[in-house]
Every structure is written in structure tokens, then in C-alpha cells.
Amino acid sequence: MNVVELSGGVGGARLARGLAGIPGVNLTAIVNVGDDSVTQGLHISPDLDTVIYTLAGEEGPHGWGRAGDTFRTNDELARFGIDNRFKLGDLDLALKVFRTAELAAGTTLSEITLTVAKSFGLHAVVLPATDDELRTFVRLEDGWVSFKEYFVERGHRDDVKEIRFEGSADAEPAPGVIQSIEESDLVVIGPSNPPLSIWPILAVPSIREAIAHHPRVAAVSPLIGGATIKGPADRVLRSLGLGSGTNSVANSYGRLIDCLYVDESDVIDLPDVNVIGTDTMIQTRESAIRLAQELIAK
Amino acid sequence: MNVVELSGGVGGARLARGLAGIPGVNLTAIVNVGDDSVTQGLHISPDLDTVIYTLAGEEGPHGWGRAGDTFRTNDELARFGIDNRFKLGDLDLALKVFRTAELAAGTTLSEITLTVAKSFGLHAVVLPATDDELRTFVRLEDGWVSFKEYFVERGHRDDVKEIRFEGSADAEPAPGVIQSIEESDLVVIGPSNPPLSIWPILAVPSIREAIAHHPRVAAVSPLIGGATIKGPADRVLRSLGLGSGTNSVANSYGRLIDCLYVDESDVIDLPDVNVIGTDTMIQTRESAIRLAQELIAK
């Protein structure tokens, strides 16, 4: 069975681990690159790395970086007066250095990502939504800022009034993205932040179109009891005027989805979407596999 | 007293430590950049880093890198199939990352070097010979190769038939270089490899000219008993047709130097150069200070 997941970071990565853990499922994860940045001169793809590290069972304890990492280089950067709050672990840094050097040599982000996934022994295919530069900007009370400034530097405390995805109109999907959607039996939108992590994927016109034409698209809500466990999804949905709770998640995807998996406490009736209550807490691999099995069984 | 030293890596760095250790000496080290390379996408300036680390008492045990360094990132790079024989330590990497990011942001190598030296608390001024791209290439039996291929990848086993310094004809000295030479009471050419580490500095036309006009230029031979302790200087001098022993070092500098400090066992009479026998073994800071005192006293 061919399954495509659209994924942001932590939540989407955990569901990917569940889907990849089911024998007979061929998973392609199509991952948000709107949060990519150049930090300390290194090309950072936070969501791609979180998906790969999580699939490999090597993810860090806080939703970024690698398990058991150390911060020798990152700590030393302070000597040169560098803002090193964006913590780059020593093991993690190897991937960043490799990717930056390969990009400089003309290799595409999707080619690099396939190499990295293979080097971690993954069977799942992991693809950036696009090899083109597509960057998320958010409008706060005091104007437009980059995703990184909003999320890392300001700690996602501000209200997000508006979002735009620079470069999206002309962005081509990475090689393999459209084919994987067309050949999939099921498209899952992972429990990531809908506006900040999934919209930038859907902002690539031909990806949105392929998803819109797909007969079976299921989304998993990132909300539990109307709120997020971590991250600002609930507040972002509200401040963008999409409402609250299950309604806001459904609104964020409109007619693209056929059904929406939510926590038992978040079940409501909606006219156009089949809302299904289940256990959407997927911190462990086992719970993620359980949810994934439910998704593919329907 | 203002002293300028032209320096390559280890030997020159050790003498710089001696000169900087004498109260009342204002040292400017003008350092070879012919060995600079981009490795793993990072801008590497081996000699600048060795000089700074050595002046800071933070040099690694083998003539490169930092004391007490670890190799977490470097080891992990092997996962991606990268040739990681050019070992980048985790602490050392912070400097490489900082420099690469700053260069990409348009800061010059000399500005970056001044910042780095300051961040290590150095009083000595450390300058690259030039901010322009000047790169050493050597002709071996089988053709021209980069310095890095010759030195790192082939382990400097081949005979060097010829040397060229790409970019040198148009290279401008870094800001402060010419002034420091003109204002110096003494120019010392450190005990570095003459053709491979000092010639690339002298290949910048206006530096060569300033040295040629200076009234007091002393060189320290890198040879002990006609041979090098480490590195290929003796073989390179010979294979370039400059002869052997003290003669070859004097030939490599021609009329630029007034006197040449050599190991007691290497003293010979030369028509144009005052050859002075002394203890040129300067592994320790104390022995380097002793030699430096002798140099400035003459």
C-alpha cells in the first residue's frame, strides 16, 4: 500500500514513524521547507531533519536535533559573539555541513535528502516539497518577519495576523512528489501546525492540485482538547480568523480533506468532513503505529 | 619595538609565540594564505588558525587544530560518505563555521582574523598576507595539483618540481600589512617552509617590495642538521633545484634577507648573508622567547 504523508516537524514526524512501522506500507513523506534558513552560514532544514531523525529513532528529546548530541561547536561559537540560541548539536552539525557543501556544489535539496535518508538506513522516501526556495513569512503586530525570527528568536509568543510563502507561486514540486501522490492509495496530512507547516507544502500549486484530485485524503488534527501540547498551532489558527478547535483545523484545509482524525474530546459534526475520534497522542512509536493502522484501515 | 614576522604554520607560529612573549615587542604576524581551501564547504585557513591557536596557547598536539579537541562532527561526516581525513575538531569547527559565514556576509578575511585574534585575547596583530584569493599549486611528477591534494591527500611524499601562486600577480596586501612592515624595526621570516609557506606571502608584489626595501630582515632556517624535524621543506628545497642545507634556505630568499639564523650544526659562510648559529629548536614557549630575544637584540 502506497501512503503519502504531508509533514511538518515533530507531530508529522511521529506519525511518519508509525506509518513506516507497518509492514507493507510504502511511505513517502513530503516535508515542509518553509522554515528552512541559513544559520551560521549553514543550510538548515528543520522539518526534513526532524522527520529523518525520528524515522531513524535518532531524534532529540525536545523536538529538534539528535539523541545524545553534544554542543561543543555551538558553545564555542559564543566566543565570536555569535547568537547561538539556535542550538546546533555536534552530530546534527555533520548533516548541516554535508547539506550546505552539497548545495554549494549544485546538488538539489531532494537529492541530498534521499542520500541522507539512505545513510540513516531508512526505507521510507523523504522528499522536500520543493527544491526551489520557498520561505514562510508571518505578519505580527509590528510587521512581517521570517519564520525563524517569529519562532526561534521571538519564541512564537506573538499573534500571527497573516502568512505568506515567498517563492511559492513559481515553486516546482521536487522530483517524485507529484508521482508519489498520484500513485498513493492514501494521502495523510500529519498532525503538524496546519498554517505554518502544511500550508507551505500546499502553497506549491501543482502539489495542491494533486492533493485536490486525490480520492482519499485524511488529516490528523494537532489539537488535543482544543489545544496544542506544544507549539502555537491553536493560537495561530485563531489569530488567522479560522476559529478554534476541530472547526479551525477543518477550516484550514477546506475541501482538500475527506476525513479528519481528532482526539475523542474534540469530535464535532461537520457538513463536509467526516470527523473521526480516536487516540491521537503518538509520543511513542507503538502509539503512532496504532494510529497509522487505523488511518490505513479505513 | 615593532616587529613583523612572515609566518607559515607550526614553526612560524612557535616563533610568533616567542616574539609576542617579550614585553615591549609589538608583533604583527603576516601569515600565508596559499594553503587556504574550502573543505566540506568551510573556508579553512590552516596557517592563520595555527598562528592564532599557538599564540593563545590553545594549539593542538600535531601542528593543527586545537588542544583537547574532540571529533564528533568529523566522525559523523563519514556517514554521508565524505572524505573526512582532513580532521576538523569540534572546537576548531566553530572558528571555521564563523569564518565561512562571515565571508559569505561580505566581511574580509583580515577583518575576520582580527576579530578572531581578539576573541582569543591576543595582543599581537595577526593578518593574512592578502584578502584576495591566492592559492598555492605544485607540479609533481604527474602534473599540477592543489596544495591540499599534495599535502593532505598525498601526504607530501611526492617531489615538488615547480610551484605557482594563483592570483598572486593581482593580489593586494591586506589592510595594515604594508604599513606594519614599513613601521617595523625588524622583519623576521619565521622557520616555516620557505617555498611553500613564505614564498606565497612574498608573491604579493607590494609585500615583496616592502620587504626588499626594509633595512633589517632576518630569517630563521627551518632546518636542523640540514633536515626538517617535520614536513617536507628540505626535500622541496632540493627538488626545486635550490640545493641543500643552509645554502638552500639562503637561496630561497636571495637578496631579501640580511641575516639567517641556523642551528649550530648548519653554520656555513655565505658571501651576501650573515649566517648566525644558535639554538633554533623552539618547541616550548621558553625556548621560543629565548630565540626571539636573540633576534631582536642584534
Coordinates of C-alpha atoms in Angstrom, one line a residue:
Chain A
M1 CA 0.0 0.0 0.0
N2 CA 1.4 3.4 -1.0
V3 CA 0.9 6.1 1.5
V4 CA 1.9 9.8 1.2
E5 CA 2.2 12.0 4.3
L6 CA 2.5 15.7 4.2
S7 CA 4.5 16.6 7.2
G8 CA 6.0 19.4 9.3
G9 CA 8.3 18.7 12.2
V10 CA 7.6 16.8 15.4
G11 CA 3.9 15.7 15.1
G12 CA 4.2 14.8 11.5
A13 CA 7.5 13.0 12.1
R14 CA 6.0 10.9 14.8
L15 CA 3.1 9.8 12.5
A16 CA 5.6 9.1 9.8
R17 CA 7.4 6.8 12.2
G18 CA 4.0 5.0 12.8
L19 CA 3.2 4.7 9.1
A20 CA 6.8 3.5 8.3
G21 CA 6.4 0.9 11.0
I22 CA 3.6 -1.0 9.3
P23 CA 4.8 -3.9 7.1
G24 CA 3.5 -3.5 3.6
V25 CA 3.3 0.3 3.7
N26 CA 5.5 2.2 1.3
L27 CA 5.7 5.7 2.8
T28 CA 6.7 8.9 1.1
A29 CA 6.9 11.8 3.4
I30 CA 6.6 15.2 1.7
V31 CA 8.1 17.7 4.0
N32 CA 7.7 21.4 4.6
V33 CA 10.7 23.6 3.7
G34 CA 9.1 26.9 4.5
D35 CA 11.1 27.0 7.8
D36 CA 14.5 26.4 6.1
S37 CA 17.1 29.0 6.8
V38 CA 20.7 29.8 6.6
T39 CA 22.0 30.0 10.1
Q40 CA 25.7 30.4 10.9
G41 CA 26.1 30.1 7.1
L42 CA 24.7 26.6 7.2
H43 CA 21.6 25.5 5.3
I44 CA 19.1 24.3 8.0
S45 CA 16.0 22.3 7.0
P46 CA 14.4 21.8 10.4
D47 CA 11.4 19.7 9.4
L48 CA 13.3 17.4 7.0
D49 CA 15.9 16.7 9.7
T50 CA 13.2 16.0 12.3
V51 CA 11.4 13.6 10.0
I52 CA 14.6 11.7 9.1
Y53 CA 16.0 11.6 12.7
T54 CA 12.5 10.5 14.0
L55 CA 12.2 7.8 11.4
A56 CA 15.7 6.6 12.3
G57 CA 14.9 6.6 16.0
E58 CA 17.6 9.2 16.5
E59 CA 15.5 12.3 17.3
G60 CA 16.5 14.7 20.1
P61 CA 14.4 14.9 23.3
H62 CA 12.9 18.4 22.6
G63 CA 11.6 18.0 19.0
W64 CA 14.8 19.1 17.3
G65 CA 18.3 17.7 16.8
R66 CA 19.6 14.3 17.5
A67 CA 19.5 12.0 20.5
G68 CA 22.6 12.1 22.8
D69 CA 24.1 15.1 21.0
T70 CA 26.7 17.4 22.5
F71 CA 27.1 21.1 21.8
R72 CA 30.9 21.7 21.7
T73 CA 30.9 23.7 18.5
N74 CA 27.7 25.5 19.3
D75 CA 29.0 26.6 22.7
E76 CA 32.3 27.7 21.2
L77 CA 30.6 29.9 18.7
A78 CA 29.7 32.2 21.6
R79 CA 33.4 33.2 21.7
F80 CA 33.0 35.0 18.4
G81 CA 29.9 36.9 19.6
I82 CA 27.5 34.8 17.5
D83 CA 23.9 34.4 18.6
N84 CA 23.9 30.7 19.2
R85 CA 20.5 30.2 20.6
F86 CA 19.6 28.2 17.6
K87 CA 21.4 25.2 19.1
L88 CA 23.3 23.1 16.6
G89 CA 24.5 19.8 18.1
D90 CA 27.8 18.2 17.1
L91 CA 26.3 15.2 15.4
D92 CA 23.5 17.3 13.9
L93 CA 26.1 19.6 12.5
A94 CA 27.6 16.9 10.3
L95 CA 24.3 16.8 8.4
K96 CA 24.1 20.6 8.2
V97 CA 27.7 20.8 7.0
F98 CA 27.2 18.0 4.4
R99 CA 24.0 19.5 3.1
T100 CA 25.5 23.0 2.8
A101 CA 28.5 21.7 1.0
E102 CA 26.4 19.6 -1.4
L103 CA 24.0 22.5 -2.1
A104 CA 27.0 24.7 -2.9
A105 CA 28.3 22.0 -5.3
G106 CA 24.9 22.1 -7.1
T107 CA 23.2 19.1 -5.7
T108 CA 19.5 19.6 -5.2
L109 CA 17.9 19.5 -1.8
S110 CA 15.8 16.5 -2.7
E111 CA 18.9 14.5 -4.0
I112 CA 20.7 15.4 -0.8
T113 CA 17.7 14.4 1.3
L114 CA 17.5 11.0 -0.4
T115 CA 21.2 10.4 0.3
V116 CA 20.8 11.4 4.0
A117 CA 17.7 9.2 4.4
K118 CA 19.6 6.3 2.9
S119 CA 22.6 7.0 5.1
F120 CA 20.3 6.5 8.1
G121 CA 19.1 3.2 6.7
L122 CA 15.5 4.4 6.1
H123 CA 13.2 2.6 3.8
A124 CA 10.7 5.4 3.7
V125 CA 11.2 8.0 0.9
V126 CA 11.6 11.5 2.4
L127 CA 11.3 14.5 0.0
P128 CA 11.2 18.2 0.4
A129 CA 8.0 19.7 -1.0
T130 CA 10.2 21.6 -3.4
D131 CA 13.8 22.2 -4.4
D132 CA 13.1 25.8 -5.0
E133 CA 13.4 28.5 -2.4
L134 CA 10.0 28.7 -0.6
R135 CA 10.1 30.6 2.6
T136 CA 7.4 31.3 5.2
F137 CA 7.0 34.9 6.5
V138 CA 4.4 35.9 9.1
R139 CA 2.9 39.3 9.8
L140 CA 2.9 40.1 13.5
E141 CA 1.6 43.2 15.3
D142 CA 4.8 45.1 14.2
G143 CA 5.2 43.8 10.7
W144 CA 6.4 41.0 8.6
V145 CA 9.2 38.7 9.9
S146 CA 10.8 35.5 8.8
F147 CA 9.6 32.2 10.3
K148 CA 12.8 31.9 12.2
E149 CA 12.6 35.3 13.8
Y150 CA 9.0 34.6 14.8
F151 CA 9.6 31.0 16.0
V152 CA 13.1 30.9 17.4
E153 CA 14.1 34.4 18.2
R154 CA 10.7 35.6 19.5
G155 CA 9.7 32.2 20.9
H156 CA 6.3 32.2 18.9
R157 CA 4.7 34.4 21.5
D158 CA 3.3 37.0 19.0
D159 CA -0.1 36.7 17.3
V160 CA 0.2 35.8 13.7
K161 CA -2.0 38.0 11.6
E162 CA -1.2 36.8 8.2
I163 CA 1.2 34.3 6.4
R164 CA 2.8 34.3 3.1
F165 CA 5.1 31.8 1.4
E166 CA 7.7 33.6 -0.6
G167 CA 8.6 31.9 -3.8
S168 CA 5.6 29.5 -3.7
A169 CA 3.8 30.7 -6.9
D170 CA 6.7 29.7 -9.1
A171 CA 7.9 26.7 -7.0
E172 CA 8.0 23.4 -8.7
P173 CA 7.5 20.2 -6.7
A174 CA 10.6 18.2 -6.0
P175 CA 11.1 15.3 -8.4
G176 CA 8.9 12.4 -7.3
V177 CA 6.5 14.4 -5.3
I178 CA 3.6 14.5 -7.7
Q179 CA 4.1 10.9 -8.9
S180 CA 4.1 9.7 -5.3
I181 CA 0.8 11.5 -4.6
E182 CA -0.7 10.2 -7.8
E183 CA 0.4 6.6 -7.1
S184 CA -0.7 6.7 -3.4
D185 CA -3.7 4.8 -2.1
L186 CA -3.9 7.3 0.8
V187 CA -2.7 10.8 1.5
V188 CA -2.3 11.7 5.2
I189 CA -1.9 15.2 6.4
G190 CA 0.1 14.8 9.6
P191 CA -0.7 16.4 13.0
S192 CA 1.5 19.4 12.2
N193 CA 0.7 23.1 12.5
P194 CA -1.8 23.5 9.6
P195 CA -1.0 27.1 8.6
L196 CA 2.7 27.1 9.4
S197 CA 3.8 23.6 8.5
I198 CA 1.2 22.2 6.0
W199 CA 0.1 25.3 4.1
P200 CA 3.7 25.9 2.8
I201 CA 3.5 22.4 1.2
L202 CA 0.1 23.1 -0.3
A203 CA 1.4 26.5 -1.5
V204 CA 3.2 24.7 -4.3
P205 CA 0.5 25.0 -6.9
S206 CA 0.9 21.6 -8.5
I207 CA 1.0 19.8 -5.1
R208 CA -2.2 21.5 -4.0
E209 CA -3.8 20.4 -7.3
A210 CA -2.6 16.8 -7.0
I211 CA -4.0 16.6 -3.4
A212 CA -7.3 18.2 -4.5
H213 CA -7.7 15.5 -7.1
H214 CA -6.8 12.6 -4.8
P215 CA -9.7 10.4 -3.8
R216 CA -8.6 9.7 -0.3
V217 CA -7.1 12.5 1.9
A218 CA -7.2 12.2 5.7
A219 CA -5.8 14.7 8.1
V220 CA -4.9 14.3 11.7
S221 CA -5.6 17.2 14.0
P222 CA -2.7 18.5 16.0
L223 CA -5.1 19.6 18.8
I224 CA -6.0 17.7 21.9
G225 CA -8.9 19.1 23.8
G226 CA -8.8 22.1 21.5
A227 CA -5.2 23.0 22.4
T228 CA -1.8 22.0 21.2
I229 CA 0.5 20.1 23.5
K230 CA 3.5 22.0 22.2
G231 CA 3.8 24.9 19.7
P232 CA 1.4 27.6 18.7
A233 CA -1.0 25.9 16.3
D234 CA -4.2 26.6 18.3
R235 CA -3.3 30.3 18.7
V236 CA -2.2 30.7 15.1
L237 CA -5.4 29.2 13.8
R238 CA -7.4 31.6 16.0
S239 CA -5.4 34.7 15.2
L240 CA -5.8 34.0 11.5
G241 CA -9.5 34.0 11.9
L242 CA -10.1 30.3 11.3
G243 CA -11.9 29.8 14.6
S244 CA -11.0 27.3 17.3
G245 CA -10.8 23.6 18.0
T246 CA -11.7 21.0 15.4
N247 CA -13.5 23.6 13.4
S248 CA -10.4 25.6 12.9
V249 CA -8.4 22.7 11.7
A250 CA -11.1 21.7 9.2
N251 CA -11.3 25.3 8.0
S252 CA -7.6 25.4 7.5
Y253 CA -7.8 22.5 4.9
G254 CA -11.2 23.3 3.4
R255 CA -12.4 20.9 0.7
L256 CA -9.0 19.2 0.4
I257 CA -9.7 16.6 3.1
D258 CA -12.2 13.8 3.2
C259 CA -11.9 12.9 6.8
L260 CA -10.3 14.4 9.9
Y261 CA -9.0 12.4 12.8
V262 CA -9.2 14.2 16.2
D263 CA -8.9 13.4 19.8
E264 CA -12.1 11.8 21.3
S265 CA -12.8 15.0 23.2
D266 CA -12.6 17.1 20.0
V267 CA -15.3 15.3 18.0
I268 CA -17.9 17.6 16.4
D269 CA -20.2 17.2 13.4
L270 CA -19.2 19.0 10.3
P271 CA -21.1 19.1 7.0
D272 CA -18.3 18.3 4.5
V273 CA -15.7 16.4 6.5
N274 CA -16.0 13.0 8.2
V275 CA -14.7 13.7 11.8
I276 CA -13.4 10.6 13.5
G277 CA -12.5 10.5 17.2
T278 CA -9.5 8.4 18.2
D279 CA -6.4 8.5 20.4
T280 CA -4.1 11.0 18.6
M281 CA -1.4 11.0 21.2
I282 CA 1.5 9.5 19.4
Q283 CA 4.6 10.2 21.5
T284 CA 5.7 6.6 21.4
R285 CA 6.4 4.5 18.2
E286 CA 3.8 2.0 19.4
S287 CA 1.0 4.5 19.7
A288 CA 2.0 6.0 16.3
I289 CA 1.8 2.6 14.7
R290 CA -1.7 2.1 16.3
L291 CA -3.0 5.4 14.9
A292 CA -1.3 4.7 11.5
Q293 CA -3.1 1.3 11.3
E294 CA -6.4 3.0 11.9
L295 CA -5.7 5.5 9.2
I296 CA -4.8 2.9 6.5
A297 CA -7.6 0.6 7.5
K298 CA -10.5 3.0 6.7
Chain B
M1 CA 59.8 47.8 19.3
N2 CA 57.7 46.9 16.3
V3 CA 58.4 43.5 14.8
V4 CA 56.8 41.9 11.8
E5 CA 57.0 38.2 11.2
L6 CA 56.2 36.4 8.0
S7 CA 54.8 33.1 9.0
G8 CA 53.5 29.8 7.8
G9 CA 52.1 27.3 10.2
V10 CA 53.8 25.4 13.1
G11 CA 57.4 26.7 13.1
G12 CA 56.4 30.3 12.3
A13 CA 53.6 30.1 14.9
R14 CA 56.0 29.0 17.6
L15 CA 58.4 31.9 16.8
A16 CA 55.4 34.2 16.9
R17 CA 54.7 33.0 20.4
G18 CA 58.2 33.8 21.4
L19 CA 58.2 37.3 19.9
A20 CA 54.8 38.0 21.4
G21 CA 56.1 36.9 24.8
I22 CA 58.7 39.6 25.1
P23 CA 57.5 42.8 26.9
G24 CA 57.7 45.8 24.7
V25 CA 57.5 43.9 21.4
N26 CA 54.5 44.8 19.3
L27 CA 54.2 41.9 16.9
T28 CA 52.4 41.8 13.6
A29 CA 52.3 38.3 12.1
I30 CA 51.7 38.3 8.4
V31 CA 50.5 34.8 7.5
N32 CA 50.5 32.6 4.5
V33 CA 47.0 32.0 2.9
G34 CA 48.2 29.9 -0.1
D35 CA 47.1 26.8 1.7
D36 CA 43.6 28.0 2.3
S37 CA 40.9 25.8 0.9
V38 CA 37.2 25.1 1.0
T39 CA 36.8 21.8 2.7
Q40 CA 33.3 20.4 3.5
G41 CA 32.1 23.8 2.3
L42 CA 34.0 25.5 5.0
H43 CA 36.7 28.1 4.5
I44 CA 39.9 26.7 6.0
S45 CA 42.9 28.9 6.7
P46 CA 45.3 26.4 8.2
D47 CA 48.2 28.8 8.9
L48 CA 46.2 31.6 10.3
D49 CA 44.5 29.3 12.7
T50 CA 47.7 27.6 13.8
V51 CA 49.3 31.0 14.4
I52 CA 46.2 32.2 16.5
Y53 CA 45.8 29.0 18.4
T54 CA 49.6 28.9 19.2
L55 CA 49.7 32.5 20.3
A56 CA 46.7 31.7 22.6
G57 CA 48.4 28.5 23.9
E58 CA 45.5 26.5 22.5
E59 CA 47.3 24.7 19.7
G60 CA 46.7 21.0 19.0
P61 CA 49.4 18.4 19.7
H62 CA 50.2 17.7 16.0
G63 CA 50.6 21.1 14.5
W64 CA 47.0 21.7 13.6
G65 CA 43.7 22.2 15.4
R66 CA 43.0 22.9 19.0
A67 CA 44.2 21.5 22.3
G68 CA 41.8 19.0 23.8
D69 CA 39.5 18.9 20.8
T70 CA 37.0 16.2 20.0
F71 CA 35.9 15.0 16.6
R72 CA 32.2 14.3 17.0
T73 CA 31.1 16.1 13.8
N74 CA 34.1 15.0 11.8
D75 CA 33.5 11.3 12.7
E76 CA 29.8 11.6 11.9
L77 CA 30.6 13.1 8.4
A78 CA 31.7 9.6 7.4
R79 CA 28.1 8.5 7.5
F80 CA 27.5 10.6 4.4
G81 CA 30.4 9.2 2.5
I82 CA 32.5 12.3 2.9
D83 CA 36.3 12.1 2.9
N84 CA 36.9 13.3 6.4
R85 CA 40.7 12.7 6.6
F86 CA 41.1 16.5 6.9
K87 CA 40.2 16.3 10.5
L88 CA 38.0 19.2 11.8
G89 CA 37.8 19.2 15.6
D90 CA 34.5 20.3 17.2
L91 CA 36.1 23.4 18.9
D92 CA 38.1 24.2 15.7
L93 CA 34.9 23.9 13.7
A94 CA 33.4 26.9 15.5
L95 CA 36.1 29.1 14.0
K96 CA 35.6 27.5 10.6
V97 CA 31.8 28.0 10.7
F98 CA 32.2 31.6 11.9
R99 CA 34.7 32.5 9.3
T100 CA 32.7 30.9 6.5
A101 CA 29.5 32.7 7.5
E102 CA 31.3 36.0 7.8
L103 CA 33.0 35.7 4.4
A104 CA 29.6 34.8 2.9
A105 CA 28.3 38.0 4.5
G106 CA 31.0 40.1 2.8
T107 CA 33.4 40.5 5.7
T108 CA 37.0 40.3 4.6
L109 CA 39.4 37.6 5.8
S110 CA 41.6 40.2 7.5
E111 CA 38.7 41.7 9.4
I112 CA 37.5 38.3 10.5
T113 CA 41.1 37.4 11.5
L114 CA 41.3 40.5 13.7
T115 CA 38.0 39.6 15.4
V116 CA 39.2 36.0 16.0
A117 CA 42.5 37.1 17.4
K118 CA 40.7 39.5 19.7
S119 CA 38.3 36.8 20.8
F120 CA 41.3 34.7 21.9
G121 CA 42.6 37.7 23.9
L122 CA 45.7 38.2 21.7
H123 CA 47.7 41.4 21.8
A124 CA 49.6 40.5 18.7
V125 CA 48.1 41.6 15.4
V126 CA 47.5 38.7 13.0
L127 CA 46.9 39.4 9.4
P128 CA 46.5 37.3 6.3
A129 CA 49.0 38.3 3.6
T130 CA 46.1 39.2 1.4
D131 CA 42.3 39.3 1.4
D132 CA 42.4 38.2 -2.2
E133 CA 42.3 34.6 -3.4
L134 CA 45.9 33.5 -3.6
R135 CA 46.3 29.7 -3.9
T136 CA 49.4 27.5 -4.0
F137 CA 49.7 24.8 -6.7
V138 CA 52.6 22.4 -7.0
R139 CA 53.8 20.5 -10.0
L140 CA 54.5 16.9 -9.2
E141 CA 55.7 14.1 -11.5
D142 CA 52.2 13.6 -12.8
G143 CA 51.1 17.3 -13.1
W144 CA 49.8 20.3 -11.2
V145 CA 47.8 19.7 -8.0
S146 CA 46.4 21.9 -5.3
F147 CA 48.4 22.4 -2.1
K148 CA 45.8 20.4 -0.2
E149 CA 46.0 17.4 -2.6
Y150 CA 49.8 17.4 -2.4
F151 CA 50.0 17.9 1.4
V152 CA 46.9 16.3 2.9
E153 CA 45.7 13.8 0.5
R154 CA 49.1 12.6 -0.8
G155 CA 50.9 13.2 2.5
H156 CA 53.6 15.4 0.9
R157 CA 55.5 12.3 -0.3
D158 CA 55.9 13.5 -4.0
D159 CA 58.8 15.5 -5.3
V160 CA 57.7 19.1 -6.0
K161 CA 59.1 20.2 -9.4
E162 CA 57.6 23.7 -9.6
I163 CA 55.3 26.0 -7.6
R164 CA 52.9 28.7 -8.6
F165 CA 50.7 31.0 -6.6
E166 CA 47.4 31.5 -8.5
G167 CA 46.1 35.0 -8.1
S168 CA 49.3 36.5 -6.7
A169 CA 50.1 38.9 -9.5
D170 CA 46.9 40.9 -8.8
A171 CA 46.8 40.3 -5.1
E172 CA 46.7 43.3 -2.9
P173 CA 48.2 43.1 0.6
A174 CA 45.6 43.0 3.3
P175 CA 45.0 46.4 5.0
G176 CA 47.7 47.1 7.5
V177 CA 50.3 44.7 6.0
I178 CA 52.4 47.3 4.2
Q179 CA 52.2 49.8 7.0
S180 CA 53.2 47.3 9.6
I181 CA 56.3 46.4 7.5
E182 CA 57.2 50.0 6.9
E183 CA 56.8 50.9 10.6
S184 CA 58.6 47.8 11.9
D185 CA 62.1 47.9 13.4
L186 CA 62.7 44.3 12.4
V187 CA 61.2 41.9 9.9
V188 CA 61.6 38.2 10.8
I189 CA 61.0 35.4 8.4
G190 CA 59.9 32.5 10.6
P191 CA 61.2 29.0 10.4
S192 CA 58.5 27.9 8.0
N193 CA 58.8 26.0 4.7
P194 CA 60.4 28.7 2.5
P195 CA 58.9 27.8 -0.9
L196 CA 55.6 26.5 0.4
S197 CA 54.8 28.9 3.3
I198 CA 56.9 32.1 2.8
W199 CA 57.0 32.4 -1.0
P200 CA 53.2 32.8 -1.2
I201 CA 53.5 35.8 1.1
L202 CA 56.3 37.2 -0.9
A203 CA 54.3 36.5 -4.1
V204 CA 52.2 39.5 -3.3
P205 CA 54.1 42.1 -5.3
S206 CA 53.9 45.0 -2.9
I207 CA 54.8 42.9 0.1
R208 CA 57.9 41.6 -1.7
E209 CA 58.8 45.2 -2.5
A210 CA 58.3 46.4 1.1
I211 CA 60.4 43.6 2.4
A212 CA 63.1 44.3 -0.2
H213 CA 63.2 47.9 1.0
H214 CA 63.4 47.1 4.7
P215 CA 66.8 47.7 6.3
R216 CA 66.6 44.8 8.7
V217 CA 65.3 41.4 7.6
A218 CA 66.3 38.3 9.5
A219 CA 65.2 34.8 8.5
V220 CA 65.2 31.7 10.7
S221 CA 66.0 28.4 9.0
P222 CA 63.5 25.6 9.4
L223 CA 66.4 23.1 9.1
I224 CA 68.2 21.3 11.9
G225 CA 71.3 19.5 10.8
G226 CA 70.3 20.0 7.2
A227 CA 66.9 18.4 7.6
T228 CA 63.4 19.3 8.8
I229 CA 62.0 17.9 12.0
K230 CA 58.6 17.7 10.4
G231 CA 57.3 18.5 7.0
P232 CA 58.9 18.4 3.6
A233 CA 60.9 21.7 3.5
D234 CA 64.3 20.1 2.9
R235 CA 63.1 17.8 0.1
V236 CA 61.1 20.7 -1.5
L237 CA 64.1 23.0 -1.5
R238 CA 66.2 20.2 -3.1
S239 CA 63.7 19.1 -5.7
L240 CA 63.2 22.8 -6.7
G241 CA 66.9 22.9 -7.5
L242 CA 67.8 25.2 -4.6
G243 CA 70.5 22.9 -3.2
S244 CA 70.5 21.6 0.3
G245 CA 71.1 22.7 3.9
T246 CA 71.7 26.3 4.8
N247 CA 72.6 27.1 1.3
S248 CA 69.2 26.1 0.0
V249 CA 67.4 28.3 2.6
A250 CA 69.6 31.3 1.8
N251 CA 69.0 30.7 -2.0
S252 CA 65.2 30.6 -1.4
Y253 CA 65.3 34.1 0.0
G254 CA 68.0 35.6 -2.2
R255 CA 68.9 39.2 -1.5
L256 CA 65.7 39.8 0.6
I257 CA 67.4 38.8 3.9
D258 CA 70.3 40.4 5.8
C259 CA 71.0 37.6 8.2
L260 CA 70.0 33.9 8.6
Y261 CA 69.7 32.2 11.9
V262 CA 70.5 28.5 11.7
D263 CA 71.2 25.6 14.0
E264 CA 74.8 25.5 15.3
S265 CA 75.4 22.4 13.1
D266 CA 74.3 24.2 10.0
V267 CA 76.6 27.3 10.1
I268 CA 78.4 28.0 6.8
D269 CA 80.0 31.1 5.3
L270 CA 77.9 32.8 2.7
P271 CA 79.0 35.9 0.7
D272 CA 75.8 38.0 1.0
V273 CA 74.1 36.8 4.1
N274 CA 75.3 36.9 7.7
V275 CA 74.7 33.3 8.9
I276 CA 74.3 33.1 12.7
G277 CA 74.4 29.8 14.6
T278 CA 72.1 29.4 17.6
D279 CA 69.6 27.1 19.2
T280 CA 66.6 27.1 16.8
M281 CA 64.6 24.4 18.5
I282 CA 61.6 26.3 19.8
Q283 CA 59.0 23.6 20.8
T284 CA 58.5 25.3 24.1
R285 CA 57.4 28.9 24.8
E286 CA 60.5 29.5 26.8
S287 CA 62.9 28.4 24.0
A288 CA 60.9 30.5 21.5
I289 CA 61.2 33.5 23.8
R290 CA 65.0 32.9 24.1
L291 CA 65.4 32.8 20.3
A292 CA 63.1 35.8 19.8
Q293 CA 65.2 37.8 22.3
E294 CA 68.3 37.0 20.3
L295 CA 66.6 38.1 17.1
I296 CA 65.5 41.5 18.4
A297 CA 68.8 42.1 20.3
K298 CA 71.0 42.1 17.2

